[in-house]
Structures are given as structure tokens and as C-alpha cells.
XYZ file of C-alpha atoms in Angstrom:
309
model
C -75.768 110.869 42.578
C -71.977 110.083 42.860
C -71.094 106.689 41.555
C -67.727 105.049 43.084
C -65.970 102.472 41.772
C -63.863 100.351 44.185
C -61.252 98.606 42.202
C -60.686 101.784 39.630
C -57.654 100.240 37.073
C -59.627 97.235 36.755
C -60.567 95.476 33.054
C -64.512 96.239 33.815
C -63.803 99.895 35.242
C -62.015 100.857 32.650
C -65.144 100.598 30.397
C -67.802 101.142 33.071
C -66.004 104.954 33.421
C -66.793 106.187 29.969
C -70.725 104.933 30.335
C -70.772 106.785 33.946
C -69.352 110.048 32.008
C -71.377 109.679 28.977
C -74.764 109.622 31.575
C -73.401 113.426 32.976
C -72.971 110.829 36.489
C -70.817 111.976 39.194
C -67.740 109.741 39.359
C -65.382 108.931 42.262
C -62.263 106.326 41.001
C -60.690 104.372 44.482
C -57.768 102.145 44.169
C -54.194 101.760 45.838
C -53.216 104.325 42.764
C -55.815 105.458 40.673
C -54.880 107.126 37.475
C -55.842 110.876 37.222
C -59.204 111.416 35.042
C -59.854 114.759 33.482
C -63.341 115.998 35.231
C -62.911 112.757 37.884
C -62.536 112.694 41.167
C -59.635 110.240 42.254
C -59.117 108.545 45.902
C -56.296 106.428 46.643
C -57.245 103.912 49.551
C -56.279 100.787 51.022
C -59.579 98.389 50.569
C -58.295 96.157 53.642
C -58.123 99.546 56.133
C -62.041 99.905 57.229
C -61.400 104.174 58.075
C -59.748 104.445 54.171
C -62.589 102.624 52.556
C -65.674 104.596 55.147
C -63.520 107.927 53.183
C -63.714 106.597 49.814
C -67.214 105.443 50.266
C -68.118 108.438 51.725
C -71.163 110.379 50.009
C -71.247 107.880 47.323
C -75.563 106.944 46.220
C -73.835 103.862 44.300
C -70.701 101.856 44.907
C -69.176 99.160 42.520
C -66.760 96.798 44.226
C -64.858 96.000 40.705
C -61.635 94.706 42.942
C -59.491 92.265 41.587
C -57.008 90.803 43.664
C -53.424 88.618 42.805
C -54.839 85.322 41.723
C -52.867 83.562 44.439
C -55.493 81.203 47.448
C -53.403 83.124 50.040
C -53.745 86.091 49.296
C -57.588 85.697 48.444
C -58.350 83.589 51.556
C -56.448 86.799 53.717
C -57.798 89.795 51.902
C -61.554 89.045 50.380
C -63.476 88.440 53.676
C -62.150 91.558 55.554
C -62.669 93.632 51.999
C -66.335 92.378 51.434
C -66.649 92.973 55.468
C -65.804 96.533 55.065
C -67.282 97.696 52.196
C -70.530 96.065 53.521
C -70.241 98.279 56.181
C -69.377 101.605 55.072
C -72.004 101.240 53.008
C -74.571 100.550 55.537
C -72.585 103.485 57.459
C -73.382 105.925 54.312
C -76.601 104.204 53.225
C -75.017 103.585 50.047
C -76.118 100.748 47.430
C -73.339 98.464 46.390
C -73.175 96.627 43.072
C -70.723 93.471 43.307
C -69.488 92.343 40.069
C -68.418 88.249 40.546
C -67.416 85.705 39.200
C -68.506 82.131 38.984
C -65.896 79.961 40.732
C -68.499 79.346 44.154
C -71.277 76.669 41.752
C -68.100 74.448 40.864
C -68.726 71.984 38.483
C -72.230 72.289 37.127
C -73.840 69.899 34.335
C -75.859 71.865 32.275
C -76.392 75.847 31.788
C -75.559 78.126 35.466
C -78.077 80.650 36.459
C -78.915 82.824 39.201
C -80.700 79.328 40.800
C -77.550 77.884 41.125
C -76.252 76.299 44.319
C -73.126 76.779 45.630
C -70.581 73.822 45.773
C -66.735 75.058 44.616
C -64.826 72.195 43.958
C -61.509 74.859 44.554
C -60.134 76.903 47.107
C -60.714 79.697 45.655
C -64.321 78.590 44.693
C -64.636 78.345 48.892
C -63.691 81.958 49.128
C -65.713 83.520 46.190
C -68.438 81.344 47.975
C -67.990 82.870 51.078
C -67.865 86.458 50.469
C -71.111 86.037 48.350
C -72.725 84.248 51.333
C -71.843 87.142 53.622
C -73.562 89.698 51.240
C -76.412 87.713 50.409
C -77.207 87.447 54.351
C -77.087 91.299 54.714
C -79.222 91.658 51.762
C -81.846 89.213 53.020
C -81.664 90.521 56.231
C -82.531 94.120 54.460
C -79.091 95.721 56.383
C -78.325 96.626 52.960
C -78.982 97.881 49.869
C -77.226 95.460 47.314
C -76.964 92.997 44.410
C -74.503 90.602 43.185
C -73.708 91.173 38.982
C -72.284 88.087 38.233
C -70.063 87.275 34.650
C -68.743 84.262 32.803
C -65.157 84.374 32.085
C -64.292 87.606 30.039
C -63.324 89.294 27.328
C -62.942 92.071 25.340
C -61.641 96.150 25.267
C -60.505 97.017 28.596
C -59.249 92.851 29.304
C -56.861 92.782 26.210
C -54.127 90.573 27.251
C -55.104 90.594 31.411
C -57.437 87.641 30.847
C -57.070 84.383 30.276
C -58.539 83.915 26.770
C -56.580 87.434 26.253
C -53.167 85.750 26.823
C -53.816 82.289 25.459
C -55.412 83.564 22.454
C -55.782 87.572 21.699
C -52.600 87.946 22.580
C -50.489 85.052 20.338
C -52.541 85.084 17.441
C -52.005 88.776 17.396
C -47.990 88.589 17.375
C -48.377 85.921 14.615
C -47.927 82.996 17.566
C -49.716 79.642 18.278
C -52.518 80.366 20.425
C -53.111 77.503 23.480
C -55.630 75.968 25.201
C -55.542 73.970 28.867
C -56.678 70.982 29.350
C -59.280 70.929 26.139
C -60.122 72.885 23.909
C -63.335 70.717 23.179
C -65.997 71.476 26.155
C -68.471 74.467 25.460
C -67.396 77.881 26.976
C -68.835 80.535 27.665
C -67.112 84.256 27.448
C -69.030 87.765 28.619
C -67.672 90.690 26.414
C -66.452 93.564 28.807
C -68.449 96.371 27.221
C -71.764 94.241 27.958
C -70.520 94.055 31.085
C -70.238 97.541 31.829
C -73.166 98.710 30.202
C -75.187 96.113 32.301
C -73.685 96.999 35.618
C -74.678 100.718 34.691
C -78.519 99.538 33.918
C -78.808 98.038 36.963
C -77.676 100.990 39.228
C -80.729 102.528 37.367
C -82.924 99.895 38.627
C -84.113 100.163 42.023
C -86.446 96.814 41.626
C -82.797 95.017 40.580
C -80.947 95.543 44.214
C -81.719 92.710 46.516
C -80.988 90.180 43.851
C -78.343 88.527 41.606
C -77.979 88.727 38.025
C -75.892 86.742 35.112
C -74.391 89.869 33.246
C -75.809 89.860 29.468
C -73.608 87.049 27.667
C -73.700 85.913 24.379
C -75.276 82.467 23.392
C -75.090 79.590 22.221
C -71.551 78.624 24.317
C -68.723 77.785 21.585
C -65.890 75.334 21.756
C -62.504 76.900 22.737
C -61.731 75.145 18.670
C -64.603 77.638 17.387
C -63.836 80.705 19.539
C -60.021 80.880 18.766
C -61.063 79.767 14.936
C -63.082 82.984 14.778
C -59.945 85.019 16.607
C -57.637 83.025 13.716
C -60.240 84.616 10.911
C -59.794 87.991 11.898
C -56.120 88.226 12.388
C -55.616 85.990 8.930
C -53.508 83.627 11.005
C -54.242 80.103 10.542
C -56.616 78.287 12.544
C -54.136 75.909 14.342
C -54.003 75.194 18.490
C -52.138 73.820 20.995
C -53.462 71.680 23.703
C -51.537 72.005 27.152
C -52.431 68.907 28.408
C -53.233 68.427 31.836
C -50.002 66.665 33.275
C -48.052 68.909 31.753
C -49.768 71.801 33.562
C -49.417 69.407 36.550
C -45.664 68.910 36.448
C -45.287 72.575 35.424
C -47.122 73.541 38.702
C -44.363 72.302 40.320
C -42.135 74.971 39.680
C -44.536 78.038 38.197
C -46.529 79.740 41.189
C -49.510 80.992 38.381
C -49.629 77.590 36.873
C -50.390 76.381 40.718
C -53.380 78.692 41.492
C -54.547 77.724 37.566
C -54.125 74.253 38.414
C -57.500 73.619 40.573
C -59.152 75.409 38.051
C -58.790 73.200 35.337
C -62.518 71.592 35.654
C -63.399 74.772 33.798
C -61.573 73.843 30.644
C -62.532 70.084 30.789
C -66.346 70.275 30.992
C -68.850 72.671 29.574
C -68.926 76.101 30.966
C -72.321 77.510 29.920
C -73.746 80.685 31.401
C -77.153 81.202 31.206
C -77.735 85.463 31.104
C -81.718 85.262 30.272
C -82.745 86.578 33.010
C -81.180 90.134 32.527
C -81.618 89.428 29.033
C -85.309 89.479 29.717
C -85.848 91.981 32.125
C -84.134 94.782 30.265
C -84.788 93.760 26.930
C -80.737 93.371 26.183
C -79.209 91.421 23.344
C -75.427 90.698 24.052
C -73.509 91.307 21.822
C -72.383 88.115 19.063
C -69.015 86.969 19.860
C -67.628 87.284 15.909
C -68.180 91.487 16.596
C -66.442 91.086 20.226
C -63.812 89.212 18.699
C -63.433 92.087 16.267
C -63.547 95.023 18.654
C -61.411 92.940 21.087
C -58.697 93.082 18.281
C -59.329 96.155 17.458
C -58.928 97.892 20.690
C -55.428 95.485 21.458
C -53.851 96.637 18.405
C -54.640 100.153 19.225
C -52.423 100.300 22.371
């Protein structure tokens, strides 16, 4: 069976590739310029041209859409519908099974632990468009035009992220060059953080599944939800820094909004720093008999694997 990963020089595919390889799988890498892999086959395609992603799909028993786009509303709001459109259909056109790894942004502000159960109401724009796409698979799947599920993940972390994530820059990333590390908004509210290796290893145990396709799943993620305070605290431990953070409050992100185009799209996003972001994985947890693994050991590996590039 070939497995194809849509999105190839992404944070997750760059530790999904060495699970694929380790399980003797077939591997196809697509992205505007995928790196060369010893042993791998590479395609370079456009994911908004339908005819470059029906080639790349081509063949394929299993397809990962792992793309990440530039966090800005327009270009999401231009570029996600017509991508999800056309990977939904060259699948159906090579009677592949897709795997969608997601995000969380389409429940909005929830009180109390998100699951699978969760409704949809984004409180962002980008929550509307993460909504969206999701709806449109979810109706194909239902519908039984496809062959699909939705992997969904907390905010992340770990080897393969590094300094490309949020907690990576804010955090991983200062503390590691001797720096303060930051917060937005609070550092107070629970938060919940999927290590990148779990993540990987999950979406490959679900390709072996065929009972898993038709549903969605909260990617294995380590519990109880700290406190930004306790999360960086055990970053500060391992790097010997002292455990010391700055709070960027929230009119200062406000005014700096003004004039900074990231600190604009981070802006509506905020609600995730001010209340309790809990993700509830049990159900994979469950079903596959999977521990995640504890955040002190991510933390540890995380560090391990930024100092090593």
C-alpha cells in the first residue's frame, strides 16, 4: 500500500515519515518542494490545482492531508475550501482513504474538557473556516462518497515543531538561548499540548484500522491539562534556567496588532490563552490501548531534539 502525505515539510510529517519507513510502507512525500528522501518517492504539486493533486494522489491506498497553510484569515478563507474540495475528490477519483489531521479552532470556546462530541461554534474567523472544511468532509463521509476520518490534536509540541509552534517560540525556544520565555494573555488557564511523536504514531495506527475511517478522533494527549506557569516551569527545570515568565497582556497584544500582521491573525485567538483548553484523547486512548506520553519526557525530548539542530 503506498501511503502519501499531502503537506510533506510539515512539523507532523516530519515524524510520521520515519514510522511509515520503519513499517517497510510505501511512501510518496507531496508539497510545493519536497525535500529529497533516500528510498522516497517525492512529488512536487500545487494543492490548490485539482489535475496536480489527482497526480500526486494517484495510486496512493492512504492519503494524509498534513497541510499547513500561512496563518493569515485570507489566505485560509481563499485556499482551505478549494484544497479540502480537491483532495476529497481525487480521492474518491482513486478510491483512496484520506486521514485529515486538524486542529481545534471550529468548537470555540468550550467550558469543560473537548471531545469528539463536541459541537461546532468558532468564536474566530479562522474557527469559521476550520469549521467549514470539516463540515464538508464529514458530509462525504456520512454520505459513504468516501473513505475518511478526521485525526484531530490539541495545540502541539515536540521533535519535528521545535521553534514552528507557538509554545516552541514562546517557550522552547527563549529558555533555550538563556531568554525570558512569554505567555499571552495568561499564563493561568489549563492547557492542553499533544506531543508530535504521539501524534504521528497515532495517525499511523489509525491507517491500520479499517473500523477507525468514518469517524473522528482526539490524537493521544497527555493528561491532566497544566497551567502555562507549570508547563514552562518544567521547560525552566530542564534547561536550568530559572522559572520566571512574562505575561503579554492582552492590550498590549491589541495595540501591537496594530502594526504586526502575525500579532493580528493571533489576536482572535486569544480566548485560547484566557480560559481552559482541555482536550479530552480517551477515546483513542481506549480503543488502542495508548498511553501518551507524560509531558516532563516530551519536554525533555523536545529539548533534546532543538538543541540537536
Amino acid at each position: 500500500m503506498l501511503h502519501t502525505i499531502l503537506g510533506a515539510n510539515g512539523s507532523i510529517a516530519s515524524e510520521l515519515l520515519p514510522i511509515l519507513l520503519q513499517h517497510n510502507e510505501n511512501v510518496r512525500l507531496v508539497s510545493r518542494n519536497p525535500k529529497p528522501v533516500d528510498g522516497v518517492e517525492t512529488v512536487a504539486a500545487d494543492a490548490t490545482n485539482y489535475e496536480q493533486v489527482l497526480k500526486a494522489v494517484e495510486g496512493s491506498g492512504i492519503v494524509y492531508l498534513l497541510i499547513g497553510l500561512e496563518y493569515k484569515i485570507e489566505v485560509w478563507r481563499e485556499q482551505w475550501p478549494k484544497i479540502m474540495q480537491y483532495v476529497i475528490n481525487a480521492c474518491k477519483a482513486t478510491n483512496a482513504k484520506l486521514i485529515f489531521f486538524d486542529n481545534v479552532y471550529m468548537y470555540g470556546k468550550v467550558s469543560g474538557p473537548m471531545t469528539e462530541e463536541t459541537p461546532f461554534k468558532p468564536v474566530s474567523k479562522k474557527g469559521q473556516v476550520r469549521a467549514a472544511i470539516a463540515t464538508m468532509l464529514l458530509n462525504e463521509m456520512k454520505a459513504g462518497n468516501i473513505k475518511a476520518l478526521i485525526a484531530r490534536a490539541a495545540d502541539f509540541y515536540g521533535p519535528g515543531a521545535g521553534a514552528k509552534s507557538v509554545i516552541g517560540v514562546l517557550a522552547f525556544d527563549k529558555l533555550l538561548h538563556n531568554k525570558t520565555p512569554q505567555v499571552m494573555a495568561s499564563a493561568k488557564p489549563l492547557h492542553s499540548y499533544t506531543y508530535t511523536k504521539d501524534a504521528a504514531e497515532a495517525l499511523y495506527i489509525l491507517s491500520q484500522h479499517e473500523e477507525a475511517f468514518g469517524e473522528t478522533w482526539h490524537l493521544p494527549t497527555a493528561s491532566p491539562a497544566l497551567s502555562s506557569i507549570d508547563f514552562i516551569n518544567m521547560i525552566a527545570e530542564e534547561t536550568g534556567m530559572l522559572p520566571k515568565i512574562q505575561t503579554i497582556p492582552k492590550f498590549v497584544i491589541s495595540i501591537t496588532a496594530l502594526f504586526n500582521s502575525l500579532m493580528r491573525e493571533l489576536k482572535e485567538m486569544l480566548y485560547q490563552n484566557e480560559y481552559d483548553y482541555v482536550f479530552d484523547s480517551s477515546k483513542f486512548e481506549k480503543t488502542f490501548n495508548y498511553i501518551p506520553t507524560p509531558y516532563r519526557k516530551g519536554i525533555k525530548e523536545t529539548l533534546e531534539w532543538m538543541r540537536n539542530q
